[in-house]
Amino acid sequence: MRLPWLHGDSPFPPTSQALGPETDAPGLLAAGGDLGPERLTEAYRHGIFPWYGEGQPLLWWTTDPRMVLPVAEFRLSRSLRKTLQRFLRTPGCEIRFDGDTPGVIKACAAAPREGQDGTWIVPEMVEAYVRLYRLGRVHSVETWIDGQLVGGLYGVALGRMLFGESMFARRTDASKIALAALVAFCRAKGIALIDCQQQTAHLASLGARPIARPAFEAHLRQAVATPGPERWAYDPGCWIHLGLKPDDQPPP
């Protein structure tokens, strides 16, 4: 099968045409095009995402099955619960939403990954997602200690659908703290699924699981058509959605 090549405003092919599990690149749908806001937004609306490395053409993917984190199934382990309680009670420890989204994206691009040489978040990707952030379509959740950004994650938000992109940590559990805050926010705002794209054991340990592409796309169509949260902002009260008690919060 010849891989479709995108030119100008040419549309994406149907996701059913993505390469299958018997190929060397299951989920690969198309190549070419650009990373402009319109193209990227259209891609995410159909469950398509870019993923490529230095020296490769721009590649577009739609995996089947799709790894997702149903926020109702997020696994808050006993050790992470204790970490959160300690973090929330410690002066100088903060959760911020969109405090430094470009910084989070750049930190994710620079973070070393086990078993990987280099990063898929190439400079063109960084620029593209920063542009989407300025249009209000990308958000970050950040872990700060004593005024320093020590961990976080970012993702694309369309309606009530969140597409998780990447995370990083400069302190132990800093990215897990940010993810827990995101899950609490999503539960509070009626966002049912966080798209994780790729299957990993780490995500599975937190409650993520694969679902068939048709089921993912059915949820996607409904979610992107539903108005999303009016504001992406940290609310300390959101922790109740993870079962944390009021006395887990820092004093006023």
XYZ file of N, CA and C in Angstrom:
756
model
N 0.851 -1.199 0.000
C 0.000 0.000 0.000
C 0.883 1.245 0.000
N 0.568 2.170 -0.875
C 1.310 3.422 -0.951
C 0.752 4.398 0.077
N 1.665 5.000 0.859
C 1.243 5.917 1.918
C 0.757 7.226 1.306
N -0.451 7.700 1.646
C -0.925 8.976 1.112
C -0.022 10.124 1.556
N 0.202 11.068 0.646
C 1.021 12.244 0.932
C 0.120 13.474 0.896
N 0.152 14.263 1.970
C -0.718 15.427 2.081
C -0.060 16.642 1.433
N -0.852 17.380 0.665
C -0.381 18.601 0.017
C -1.354 19.732 0.348
N -0.836 20.886 0.717
C -1.686 22.041 0.935
C -2.851 21.753 1.850
N -4.059 21.952 1.337
C -5.274 21.742 2.127
C -5.889 20.367 1.915
N -5.153 19.437 1.348
C -5.734 18.117 1.101
C -6.156 17.480 2.418
N -7.316 16.835 2.432
C -7.828 16.270 3.690
C -7.083 14.995 4.073
N -7.221 14.631 5.337
C -6.692 13.354 5.786
C -7.508 12.223 5.178
N -6.864 11.125 4.866
C -7.640 9.957 4.429
C -8.450 9.400 5.597
N -9.452 8.579 5.335
C -10.202 7.951 6.433
C -9.261 7.164 7.334
N -9.525 7.212 8.630
C -8.640 6.520 9.570
C -8.642 5.012 9.354
N -9.677 4.499 8.716
C -9.727 3.063 8.435
C -8.637 2.635 7.464
N -8.016 3.593 6.782
C -6.964 3.286 5.826
C -5.570 3.233 6.459
N -5.476 3.449 7.780
C -4.184 3.380 8.453
C -3.599 1.976 8.316
N -2.275 1.892 8.319
C -1.619 0.597 8.210
C -2.018 -0.307 9.374
N -2.156 -1.580 9.102
C -2.649 -2.524 10.087
C -1.556 -3.178 10.913
N -1.947 -4.044 11.839
C -0.994 -4.672 12.767
C -0.005 -5.613 12.086
N -0.294 -6.020 10.862
C 0.615 -6.925 10.156
C 1.773 -6.176 9.490
N 1.763 -4.859 9.548
C 2.793 -4.050 8.897
C 3.883 -3.651 9.885
N 4.916 -2.997 9.362
C 6.014 -2.516 10.210
C 5.660 -1.216 10.933
N 4.567 -0.568 10.527
C 4.195 0.713 11.135
C 2.691 0.763 11.367
N 2.170 -0.104 12.254
C 0.717 -0.111 12.488
C 0.224 1.231 13.002
N -0.835 1.720 12.375
C -1.407 3.003 12.765
C -0.955 4.170 11.915
N 0.056 3.981 11.071
C 0.530 5.070 10.215
C -0.511 5.342 9.137
N -0.908 6.606 9.013
C -2.018 6.969 8.125
C -1.566 7.755 6.905
N -0.675 8.731 7.107
C -0.305 9.624 6.009
C 1.016 10.307 6.335
N 1.563 10.979 5.340
C 2.791 11.749 5.513
C 2.614 13.103 4.837
N 3.484 14.037 5.209
C 3.452 15.352 4.575
C 2.523 16.323 5.277
N 2.168 17.367 4.565
C 1.339 18.418 5.152
C 2.179 19.366 5.977
N 1.577 19.941 7.000
C 2.266 20.916 7.840
C 1.749 20.817 9.257
N 2.363 21.585 10.154
C 1.963 21.597 11.565
C 1.271 22.905 11.931
N 0.601 23.503 10.962
C -0.153 24.720 11.246
C -1.329 24.438 12.164
N -1.850 25.465 12.844
C -2.953 25.256 13.798
C -4.176 24.595 13.181
N -4.509 24.970 11.939
C -5.698 24.391 11.314
C -5.507 22.906 11.054
N -4.346 22.548 10.509
C -4.074 21.137 10.213
C -4.037 20.315 11.501
N -3.339 20.819 12.523
C -3.243 20.095 13.787
C -4.616 19.913 14.431
N -5.404 20.977 14.453
C -6.731 20.889 15.071
C -7.605 19.885 14.345
N -7.563 19.921 13.016
C -8.350 18.970 12.235
C -7.891 17.539 12.511
N -6.587 17.352 12.642
C -6.074 16.020 12.939
C -6.634 15.502 14.262
N -6.520 16.293 15.313
C -6.974 15.831 16.626
C -8.477 15.591 16.652
N -9.225 16.376 15.899
C -10.672 16.160 15.857
C -11.022 14.772 15.329
N -10.109 14.186 14.585
C -10.354 12.854 14.021
C -9.486 11.787 14.670
N -8.842 12.122 15.793
C -8.044 11.130 16.492
C -6.711 10.846 15.829
N -6.204 11.797 15.070
C -4.941 11.648 14.344
C -3.899 12.531 15.023
N -2.672 12.050 15.132
C -1.632 12.843 15.773
C -0.316 12.717 15.014
N 0.541 13.742 15.081
C 1.841 13.667 14.415
C 2.869 13.002 15.323
N 3.754 12.243 14.700
C 4.810 11.569 15.461
C 5.912 11.185 14.486
N 7.058 11.809 14.627
C 8.176 11.526 13.730
C 9.454 12.023 14.387
N 10.576 11.663 13.811
C 11.858 12.034 14.391
C 12.676 12.893 13.450
N 13.817 13.328 13.938
C 14.723 14.126 13.112
C 15.083 13.359 11.839
N 15.022 14.071 10.708
C 15.382 13.460 9.434
C 14.260 12.709 8.759
N 13.104 12.589 9.435
C 11.953 11.918 8.839
C 10.962 12.941 8.314
N 10.135 12.556 7.338
C 9.039 13.438 6.934
C 7.996 13.517 8.041
N 7.123 14.478 7.943
C 6.025 14.599 8.899
C 5.092 13.409 8.725
N 4.917 12.627 9.802
C 4.101 11.419 9.761
C 2.882 11.569 10.659
N 1.744 11.042 10.208
C 0.479 11.140 10.935
C -0.006 9.735 11.275
N -0.491 9.564 12.515
C -0.831 8.249 13.043
C -2.234 8.235 13.647
N -2.834 7.058 13.646
C -4.066 6.803 14.382
C -4.044 5.339 14.805
N -3.641 5.111 16.036
C -3.374 3.757 16.505
C -4.659 2.981 16.799
N -4.564 1.672 16.654
C -5.688 0.777 16.951
C -5.118 -0.530 17.496
N -5.379 -0.827 18.779
C -6.230 -0.077 19.705
C -5.575 1.221 20.163
N -6.376 2.024 20.839
C -5.930 3.329 21.319
C -5.807 3.283 22.839
N -4.680 3.748 23.344
C -4.486 3.773 24.791
C -5.172 5.015 25.357
N -6.069 4.818 26.315
C -6.773 5.938 26.931
C -6.777 5.750 28.446
N -6.898 6.861 29.139
C -7.044 6.822 30.594
C -8.452 7.290 30.944
N -9.371 6.369 31.242
C -10.681 6.788 31.756
C -10.462 7.399 33.147
N -10.808 8.656 33.321
C -10.428 9.329 34.571
C -11.097 8.685 35.778
N -12.227 8.030 35.563
C -12.890 7.341 36.671
C -12.101 6.116 37.124
N -11.167 5.643 36.285
C -10.401 4.441 36.592
C -8.960 4.748 36.986
N -8.639 6.015 37.162
C -7.285 6.394 37.569
C -6.926 5.722 38.892
N -5.750 5.113 38.942
C -5.325 4.381 40.137
C -4.432 5.263 40.998
N -4.986 5.700 42.105
C -4.217 6.497 43.058
C -3.660 5.538 44.097
N -2.414 5.162 43.929
C -1.801 4.214 44.838
C -1.637 4.820 46.228
N -1.435 3.949 47.209
C -1.243 4.432 48.583
C -0.015 5.332 48.667
N 1.051 4.960 47.969
C 2.274 5.772 48.040
C 2.083 7.124 47.363
N 1.361 7.154 46.220
C 1.120 8.442 45.558
C 0.178 9.306 46.389
N -0.796 8.684 47.050
C -1.687 9.448 47.923
C -0.879 10.142 49.028
N 0.051 9.407 49.646
C 0.872 9.999 50.693
C 1.756 11.116 50.137
N 2.274 10.901 48.925
C 3.093 11.938 48.287
C 2.276 13.202 48.050
N 1.051 13.037 47.565
C 0.176 14.190 47.329
C -0.147 14.911 48.632
N -0.473 14.162 49.657
C -0.796 14.778 50.937
C 0.387 15.582 51.469
N 1.563 15.027 51.359
C 2.766 15.727 51.818
C 3.022 16.966 50.964
N 2.869 16.838 49.653
C 3.092 17.950 48.737
C 2.127 19.101 49.034
N 0.848 18.777 49.214
C -0.167 19.810 49.423
C 0.003 20.529 50.757
N 0.618 19.888 51.711
C 0.802 20.494 53.027
C 2.117 21.265 53.151
N 3.000 21.158 52.164
C 4.341 21.731 52.276
C 4.380 23.138 51.699
N 4.766 24.142 52.469
C 4.900 25.502 51.936
C 5.896 25.524 50.779
N 5.568 26.304 49.759
C 6.434 26.400 48.589
C 6.115 25.403 47.503
N 5.254 24.425 47.788
C 4.843 23.441 46.781
C 3.523 23.888 46.156
N 3.481 23.944 44.837
C 2.310 24.475 44.138
C 1.969 23.631 42.914
N 0.682 23.623 42.584
C 0.193 23.160 41.294
C -0.249 24.391 40.514
N 0.181 24.509 39.278
C -0.252 25.605 38.424
C -0.756 25.049 37.095
N -1.773 25.695 36.561
C -2.252 25.391 35.217
C -1.802 26.529 34.298
N -1.143 26.175 33.201
C -0.709 27.163 32.199
C 0.179 28.246 32.780
N 0.949 27.902 33.818
C 1.867 28.882 34.376
C 3.042 29.150 33.458
N 3.527 28.097 32.797
C 4.632 28.220 31.838
C 4.508 27.081 30.833
N 3.468 27.129 30.023
C 3.232 26.053 29.065
C 4.376 25.896 28.059
N 4.885 26.994 27.470
C 6.044 26.809 26.568
C 7.220 26.144 27.270
N 7.444 26.493 28.537
C 8.526 25.861 29.289
C 8.296 24.382 29.492
N 7.051 23.982 29.720
C 6.726 22.563 29.887
C 6.978 21.811 28.585
N 6.534 22.368 27.478
C 6.727 21.709 26.180
C 8.221 21.526 25.898
N 9.003 22.561 26.144
C 10.450 22.476 25.899
C 11.106 21.481 26.861
N 10.639 21.442 28.106
C 11.198 20.485 29.068
C 10.868 19.054 28.664
N 9.651 18.832 28.152
C 9.284 17.493 27.682
C 10.157 17.085 26.499
N 10.455 18.038 25.607
C 11.289 17.741 24.449
C 12.705 17.363 24.869
N 13.175 17.961 25.957
C 14.551 17.728 26.410
C 14.685 16.552 27.359
N 13.571 16.019 27.855
C 13.626 14.955 28.859
C 14.130 13.654 28.248
N 15.081 12.986 28.884
C 15.551 11.685 28.375
C 14.468 10.630 28.543
N 14.382 9.727 27.570
C 13.396 8.643 27.603
C 14.118 7.311 27.551
N 13.727 6.422 28.444
C 14.358 5.102 28.494
C 14.152 4.367 27.174
N 15.239 3.888 26.604
C 15.156 3.134 25.363
C 15.048 3.988 24.126
N 15.142 5.324 24.259
C 15.036 6.203 23.107
C 16.289 7.042 22.969
N 16.708 7.237 21.723
C 17.836 8.099 21.413
C 17.278 9.368 20.779
N 17.265 10.456 21.514
C 16.676 11.683 21.000
C 15.220 11.814 21.395
N 14.486 12.666 20.689
C 13.095 12.961 21.041
C 12.242 13.061 19.791
N 10.959 12.716 19.931
C 10.035 12.946 18.830
C 9.498 14.369 18.852
N 9.723 15.102 19.963
C 9.247 16.492 20.033
C 10.342 17.372 19.429
N 10.439 17.326 18.100
C 11.465 18.068 17.370
C 11.148 19.565 17.445
N 12.108 20.445 17.123
C 11.869 21.891 17.248
C 10.604 22.377 16.546
N 10.282 21.810 15.368
C 9.064 22.222 14.671
C 7.821 21.876 15.483
N 7.877 20.769 16.191
C 6.762 20.368 17.066
C 6.612 21.353 18.218
N 7.726 21.717 18.839
C 7.680 22.672 19.942
C 6.998 23.955 19.481
N 7.427 24.474 18.341
C 6.846 25.712 17.823
C 5.362 25.550 17.535
N 4.985 24.398 16.985
C 3.582 24.174 16.624
C 2.683 24.138 17.849
N 3.116 23.443 18.911
C 2.266 23.343 20.092
C 2.264 24.639 20.905
N 3.330 25.408 20.830
C 3.309 26.733 21.462
C 2.297 27.622 20.744
N 2.228 27.532 19.404
C 1.215 28.302 18.665
C -0.189 27.880 19.085
N -0.408 26.561 19.213
C -1.733 26.087 19.643
C -2.051 26.555 21.057
N -1.045 26.597 21.917
C -1.247 27.104 23.282
C -1.742 28.554 23.240
N -1.130 29.360 22.405
C -1.527 30.776 22.319
C -2.927 30.941 21.758
N -3.437 29.921 21.088
C -4.817 29.932 20.598
C -5.782 29.309 21.606
N -5.273 28.884 22.756
C -6.111 28.322 23.800
C -6.459 26.863 23.620
N -5.706 26.137 22.761
C -6.028 24.741 22.500
C -5.042 23.774 23.144
N -4.013 24.276 23.766
C -3.057 23.453 24.498
C -2.977 23.967 25.925
N -2.949 23.057 26.881
C -2.859 23.436 28.292
C -1.797 22.584 28.983
N -1.268 23.131 30.053
C -0.280 22.398 30.846
C -0.714 22.365 32.304
N -0.295 21.314 32.985
C -0.444 21.196 34.432
C 0.971 21.042 34.982
N 1.302 21.862 35.970
C 2.702 22.003 36.376
C 2.888 21.811 37.878
N 4.019 21.225 38.228
C 4.428 21.058 39.616
C 5.580 22.025 39.891
N 5.387 22.891 40.892
C 6.388 23.894 41.242
C 6.824 23.704 42.696
N 8.117 23.862 42.939
C 8.651 23.832 44.302
C 9.565 25.038 44.481
N 9.222 25.864 45.448
C 10.012 27.062 45.758
C 10.280 27.906 44.517
N 9.234 28.085 43.712
C 9.338 28.939 42.535
C 10.020 28.312 41.343
N 10.338 27.014 41.414
C 11.000 26.328 40.318
C 10.062 25.292 39.696
N 10.003 25.283 38.365
C 9.216 24.285 37.653
C 9.960 22.952 37.704
N 9.368 21.949 38.367
C 10.066 20.678 38.560
C 9.392 19.505 37.852
N 8.244 19.721 37.258
C 7.568 18.642 36.553
C 6.271 19.131 35.952
N 5.727 18.338 35.047
C 4.460 18.721 34.461
C 4.143 17.926 33.214
N 3.057 18.314 32.583
C 2.588 17.663 31.371
C 1.812 18.676 30.543
N 1.616 18.346 29.267
C 0.791 19.214 28.427
C -0.044 18.350 27.487
N -1.119 18.941 26.981
C -1.990 18.222 26.066
C -2.862 19.170 25.278
N -3.486 18.630 24.258
C -4.402 19.379 23.403
C -5.818 19.190 23.936
N -6.565 20.287 24.054
C -7.940 20.230 24.573
C -8.901 20.733 23.507
N -9.868 19.887 23.150
C -10.930 20.262 22.215
C -12.249 19.827 22.826
N -13.126 20.791 23.115
C -14.379 20.455 23.764
C -14.112 19.794 25.107
N -14.719 18.622 25.300
C -14.471 17.854 26.530
C -13.584 16.644 26.244
N -12.647 16.849 25.353
C -11.675 15.799 25.044
C -10.282 16.350 25.289
N -9.462 15.561 25.970
C -8.086 15.961 26.239
C -7.149 14.911 25.665
N -6.213 15.358 24.855
C -5.220 14.494 24.238
C -3.885 14.736 24.944
N -3.499 13.809 25.805
C -2.240 13.958 26.517
C -1.069 13.782 25.569
N -0.089 14.667 25.657
C 1.042 14.620 24.738
C 2.319 14.110 25.393
N 2.764 14.744 26.457
C 4.015 14.325 27.066
C 4.102 14.875 28.484
N 5.033 14.312 29.274
C 5.259 14.787 30.626
C 6.742 14.705 30.950
N 7.151 15.400 31.991
C 8.542 15.359 32.415
C 8.605 15.529 33.920
N 9.715 15.145 34.513
C 9.911 15.300 35.954
C 11.379 15.571 36.240
N 11.618 16.587 37.047
C 12.965 16.879 37.535
C 13.111 16.520 39.008
N 12.001 16.160 39.636
C 11.985 15.652 41.004
C 11.146 14.381 41.025
N 11.420 13.509 41.947
C 10.671 12.260 42.045
C 9.169 12.516 42.163
N 8.395 11.846 41.320
C 6.922 11.882 41.323
C 6.346 13.226 40.887
N 7.162 14.164 40.397
C 6.633 15.482 40.019
C 5.621 15.379 38.880
N 5.863 14.496 37.910
C 4.910 14.351 36.810
C 3.655 13.615 37.268
N 3.801 12.660 38.193
C 2.622 11.952 38.711
C 1.717 12.899 39.495
N 2.305 13.826 40.221
C 1.515 14.819 40.954
C 0.713 15.661 39.972
N 1.361 16.086 38.882
C 0.658 16.871 37.866
C -0.456 16.065 37.219
N -0.196 14.784 36.938
C -1.231 13.946 36.337
C -2.408 13.776 37.288
N -2.139 13.579 38.561
C -3.228 13.449 39.534
C -4.069 14.719 39.573
N -3.421 15.884 39.514
C -4.155 17.149 39.492
C -5.003 17.258 38.233
N -4.464 16.804 37.107
C -5.233 16.829 35.863
C -6.444 15.915 35.956
N -6.266 14.717 36.494
C -7.381 13.783 36.633
C -8.461 14.377 37.532
N -8.060 15.000 38.640
C -9.036 15.619 39.543
C -9.802 16.714 38.816
N -9.100 17.516 38.023
C -9.745 18.576 37.236
C -10.731 17.978 36.237
N -10.305 16.944 35.522
C -11.167 16.320 34.522
C -12.422 15.730 35.159
N -12.272 15.098 36.313
C -13.454 14.572 37.002
C -14.409 15.697 37.371
N -13.860 16.807 37.814
C -14.705 17.943 38.211
C -15.418 18.565 37.018
N -14.791 18.522 35.833
C -15.318 19.215 34.657
C -16.010 18.285 33.665
N -16.163 17.031 34.002
C -16.883 16.120 33.129
C -16.113 15.673 31.908
N -14.796 15.655 31.992
C -13.961 15.127 30.910
C -13.677 13.664 31.245
N -14.226 12.760 30.452
C -14.217 11.344 30.835
C -12.947 10.607 30.445
N -12.326 11.005 29.334
C -11.169 10.273 28.818
C -9.989 11.205 28.571
N -8.808 10.719 28.872
C -7.570 11.367 28.453
C -6.916 10.434 27.450
N -6.718 10.911 26.243
C -6.077 10.108 25.217
C -4.589 9.994 25.520
N -4.072 8.780 25.518
C -2.645 8.539 25.789
C -1.886 8.085 24.547
N -2.604 7.825 23.457
C -2.027 7.474 22.158
C -1.331 6.116 22.158
N -0.195 6.014 22.868
C 0.628 4.812 22.811
C 0.493 3.970 24.081
N 0.620 2.656 23.922
C 0.531 1.751 25.067
C 1.878 1.651 25.778
N 1.865 1.904 27.082
C 3.062 1.709 27.895
C 2.658 1.075 29.223
N 3.592 0.350 29.827
C 3.323 -0.277 31.118
C 3.110 0.770 32.204
N 3.832 1.899 32.090
C 3.689 2.959 33.094
C 2.265 3.507 33.096
N 1.726 3.785 31.907
C 0.363 4.310 31.828
C -0.649 3.262 32.310
N -0.407 2.008 31.960
C -1.314 0.949 32.407
C -1.342 0.849 33.919
N -0.209 1.083 34.572
C -0.158 0.998 36.032
C -0.993 2.091 36.691
N -1.282 3.165 35.943
C -2.064 4.271 36.470
C -3.545 4.174 36.106
N -3.911 3.119 35.374
C -5.311 2.913 35.034
C -5.649 3.036 33.569
N -4.657 3.369 32.730
C -4.924 3.473 31.302
C -5.097 2.080 30.705
N -5.856 2.016 29.613
C -6.084 0.729 28.957
C -6.385 0.961 27.473
N -6.140 -0.031 26.655
C -6.428 0.119 25.223
C -7.904 -0.114 24.921
N -8.413 0.665 23.971
C -9.761 0.430 23.456
C -9.691 0.442 21.935
N -10.654 -0.193 21.299
C -10.660 -0.268 19.839
C -10.848 1.117 19.238
N -10.234 1.325 18.079
C -10.333 2.633 17.431
C -11.785 3.082 17.195
N -12.692 2.215 16.719
C -14.073 2.675 16.527
C -14.707 3.192 17.819
N -14.441 2.526 18.948
C -14.994 2.984 20.223
C -14.383 4.327 20.617
N -13.083 4.468 20.398
C -12.421 5.738 20.697
C -13.001 6.852 19.840
N -13.172 6.597 18.556
C -13.665 7.642 17.661
C -15.116 7.994 17.956
N -15.920 7.029 18.391
C -17.303 7.328 18.769
C -17.337 8.273 19.963
N -16.498 7.998 20.962
C -16.416 8.913 22.105
C -15.879 10.270 21.672
N -14.888 10.261 20.807
C -14.256 11.497 20.351
C -15.264 12.420 19.678
N -16.082 11.876 18.789
C -17.058 12.708 18.072
C -17.983 13.434 19.046
N -18.427 12.748 20.077
C -19.326 13.354 21.054
C -18.596 14.366 21.923
N -17.379 14.011 22.342
C -16.649 14.856 23.281
C -16.218 16.180 22.657
N -15.707 16.152 21.421
C -15.229 17.401 20.813
C -16.390 18.323 20.456
N -17.596 17.748 20.318
C -18.768 18.567 19.993
C -19.420 19.163 21.232
N -18.939 18.802 22.415
C -19.493 19.304 23.669
C -18.635 20.448 24.183
N -19.238 21.584 24.541
C -18.426 22.702 25.048
C -17.551 22.280 26.220
N -16.304 22.724 26.182
C -15.357 22.371 27.223
C -15.414 23.323 28.401
N -14.522 23.142 29.368
C -14.482 24.030 30.544
C -14.269 25.484 30.133
N -14.934 26.392 30.820
C -14.760 27.813 30.515
C -13.352 28.276 30.868
N -12.801 27.730 31.927
C -11.450 28.108 32.347
C -10.651 26.864 32.710
N -9.400 26.871 32.279
C -8.456 25.860 32.732
C -7.643 26.507 33.835
N -7.998 26.207 35.058
C -7.339 26.841 36.197
C -7.339 25.872 37.375
N -6.298 25.951 38.155
C -6.187 25.080 39.321
C -7.141 25.527 40.414
N -7.886 24.574 40.942
C -8.796 24.807 42.057
C -8.462 23.794 43.147
N -7.958 24.233 44.306
C -7.618 23.283 45.377
C -8.769 22.368 45.762
N -10.000 22.833 45.521
C -11.152 22.006 45.850
C -11.303 20.785 44.973
N -10.557 20.732 43.873
C -10.698 19.598 42.957
C -10.226 18.293 43.576
N -9.357 18.377 44.618
C -8.792 17.156 45.181
C -9.838 16.262 45.826
N -10.988 16.826 46.129
C -12.052 15.997 46.703
C -12.458 14.896 45.723
N -12.251 15.143 44.421
C -12.612 14.151 43.409
C -11.636 12.980 43.365
N -10.535 13.090 44.108
C -9.625 11.959 44.277
C -9.701 11.399 45.693
N -10.704 11.851 46.436
C -10.896 11.320 47.775
C -9.984 11.909 48.819
N -9.305 13.018 48.505
C -8.460 13.663 49.498
C -9.327 14.534 50.394
N -9.053 14.521 51.678
C -9.872 15.234 52.650
C -9.490 16.702 52.715
N -10.403 17.546 53.234
C -10.072 18.965 53.352
C -8.803 19.229 54.133
N -8.501 18.386 55.139
C -7.306 18.660 55.939
C -6.021 18.243 55.227
N -6.167 17.720 53.976
C -4.979 17.456 53.167
C -4.460 18.744 52.514
N -5.298 19.801 52.556
C -4.933 21.048 51.920
C -4.045 21.871 52.844
N -3.201 22.734 52.281
C -2.390 23.605 53.113
C -3.254 24.642 53.818
N -2.812 25.156 54.956
C -3.600 26.177 55.656
C -3.662 27.449 54.834
N -4.727 28.272 54.994
C -4.826 29.513 54.213
C -3.762 30.499 54.637
